[in-house]
């Protein structure tokens, strides 16, 4: 076993994890991510409200109100495709500060029958973010409920689900190619008792997708999120009614090798082992693996489309112009925000929109079909 030491300040969670590792042995990257994000006392998503300019990282809805508004219009079009039901569950997974939902509902009000049909459910595990969401959405005149799980009632009803930067927070497993074999990448302790990455024993059960398996070289890392994708695909399928879901996240369309686990704190990247529980921890989304999980649960996928293409089809240019005309003093800021969301090589292409739907639902707007027959594991 080889360990890579890092410089870290012993956060309370680092000490707790070190004690656990001493007792139980090394833990997987997935168990580490789960603890860092969701430990009941020290987990990042349990205690910190870290999104926005003053926080640790910034997301599309915090960059421009146009983002949430366009998603609101997308939802209204989907509702029309569903036959304009008088009762619709609108679920947001990981709603952050509630900004996307606020902007979405503003746009929804331009289609009154759609707004009237809405029953909003926010799925959130972070108590401080839930409090922010409640404050942000205080004045809204649609019914809104909160839960830590996707458990809407009644089931079997038309449902739209949205999740921006939600999939990237789900725990990953990492495998390392070492001495001709794949090993689970773990976190143990180095000689000084600090958290350190190490390779578990070779495991013939670990197999990356065929498309890339033969190209593996010593030290290559493969990341997989299949258990988490299966979990959420099962939850979506269990809603058991007409379903349309939209996931927007950063990631890749075909399987690749690479260690993408990243910790972000105060808008800067840190070593993921440095400050467990005090930095946001995410990893790229393998969209092929997400699609494969959805298909296993009899759901159909549209896209993924690059964010710029998706927002372009939804009319970001026209909406931006109208907003600038109405707020000339803020025109520069509005334009800069939209440019950031659309940037080629930046958010416009690194982020992608994936549609997921029940079989009888029409193809989802703005998301061309992409042939992804090479699923992840
Ligand atoms: N969608 C927001 C926030 C993205 S950050 C935005 O775009 O600004 C990720 C969000 O997912 C946070 O609100 C976090 O608390 C929440 N989250 C992470 N894992 C979760 C889980 N398993 N269940 C519910 N919410 C979760």
Short mmCIF file of N, CA and C and ligand atoms in Angstrom, two decimals, residues 38 45 51 57 59 61 92 94-96 123-126 129 148 164-166 169 232, ligand 1:
data_model
loop_
_atom_site.label_atom_id
_atom_site.label_comp_id
_atom_site.label_asym_id
_atom_site.label_seq_id
_atom_site.Cartn_x
_atom_site.Cartn_y
_atom_site.Cartn_z
N UNK A 38 -22.08 14.79 4.57
CA UNK A 38 -23.34 14.52 5.28
C UNK A 38 -23.17 14.03 6.71
N UNK A 45 -22.66 19.71 4.11
CA UNK A 45 -24.03 20.00 3.73
C UNK A 45 -24.99 19.93 4.91
N UNK A 51 -22.98 28.83 -0.49
CA UNK A 51 -23.11 29.14 -1.92
C UNK A 51 -23.24 30.64 -2.11
N UNK A 57 -18.52 28.68 -3.18
CA UNK A 57 -18.59 28.48 -4.63
C UNK A 57 -19.84 29.15 -5.17
N UNK A 59 -22.88 29.22 -8.27
CA UNK A 59 -23.56 28.33 -9.22
C UNK A 59 -24.35 29.17 -10.23
N UNK A 61 -27.55 29.62 -11.03
CA UNK A 61 -28.65 30.50 -10.62
C UNK A 61 -28.17 31.73 -9.85
N UNK A 92 -37.48 20.07 -6.54
CA UNK A 92 -36.08 20.46 -6.79
C UNK A 92 -35.18 19.69 -5.84
N UNK A 94 -31.68 19.41 -4.07
CA UNK A 94 -30.54 20.25 -3.70
C UNK A 94 -30.73 21.70 -4.13
N UNK A 95 -31.73 22.41 -3.55
CA UNK A 95 -32.09 23.75 -4.03
C UNK A 95 -31.16 24.88 -3.59
N UNK A 96 -30.08 24.59 -2.89
CA UNK A 96 -29.11 25.64 -2.55
C UNK A 96 -29.74 26.75 -1.73
N UNK A 123 -36.08 19.19 -1.84
CA UNK A 123 -35.38 18.07 -1.20
C UNK A 123 -34.00 18.57 -0.78
N UNK A 124 -33.81 18.71 0.52
CA UNK A 124 -32.60 19.36 1.02
C UNK A 124 -32.17 18.69 2.33
N UNK A 125 -30.86 18.47 2.46
CA UNK A 125 -30.35 17.86 3.69
C UNK A 125 -29.69 18.88 4.62
N UNK A 126 -29.46 20.08 4.12
CA UNK A 126 -28.70 21.07 4.89
C UNK A 126 -29.65 22.03 5.60
N UNK A 129 -29.21 25.75 4.75
CA UNK A 129 -29.71 26.08 3.41
C UNK A 129 -31.24 26.04 3.39
N UNK A 148 -35.97 15.85 3.51
CA UNK A 148 -34.60 15.39 3.24
C UNK A 148 -34.57 14.29 2.19
N UNK A 164 -29.87 21.27 -10.19
CA UNK A 164 -28.67 21.90 -10.72
C UNK A 164 -27.52 21.67 -9.76
N UNK A 165 -26.42 21.17 -10.26
CA UNK A 165 -25.26 20.83 -9.42
C UNK A 165 -25.67 19.95 -8.24
N UNK A 166 -26.51 19.00 -8.53
CA UNK A 166 -26.90 18.01 -7.51
C UNK A 166 -26.13 16.71 -7.70
N UNK A 169 -22.56 16.13 -6.33
CA UNK A 169 -22.31 15.97 -4.89
C UNK A 169 -22.48 14.51 -4.45
N UNK A 232 -30.91 7.10 -7.08
CA UNK A 232 -31.79 8.20 -7.49
C UNK A 232 -32.67 7.81 -8.67
N1 LIG B 1 -28.89 23.77 -6.85
C1 LIG B 1 -28.22 24.79 -6.08
C2 LIG B 1 -27.22 24.22 -5.06
C3 LIG B 1 -26.16 23.28 -5.57
S1 LIG B 1 -25.11 22.69 -4.24
C4 LIG B 1 -27.58 25.80 -6.98
O1 LIG B 1 -27.49 25.54 -8.17
O2 LIG B 1 -27.16 26.85 -6.50
C5 LIG B 1 -25.78 21.12 -3.85
C6 LIG B 1 -27.09 21.16 -3.09
O3 LIG B 1 -27.52 19.82 -2.90
C7 LIG B 1 -27.04 21.78 -1.73
O4 LIG B 1 -28.27 22.44 -1.52
C8 LIG B 1 -26.91 20.55 -0.82
O5 LIG B 1 -27.23 20.81 0.50
C9 LIG B 1 -27.82 19.59 -1.52
N2 LIG B 1 -27.60 18.16 -1.31
C10 LIG B 1 -26.44 17.48 -1.45
N3 LIG B 1 -26.63 16.17 -1.30
C11 LIG B 1 -27.95 15.99 -1.05
C12 LIG B 1 -28.78 14.85 -0.81
N4 LIG B 1 -28.27 13.62 -0.77
N5 LIG B 1 -30.09 15.04 -0.62
C13 LIG B 1 -30.63 16.29 -0.68
N6 LIG B 1 -29.89 17.42 -0.90
C14 LIG B 1 -28.57 17.27 -1.07
#
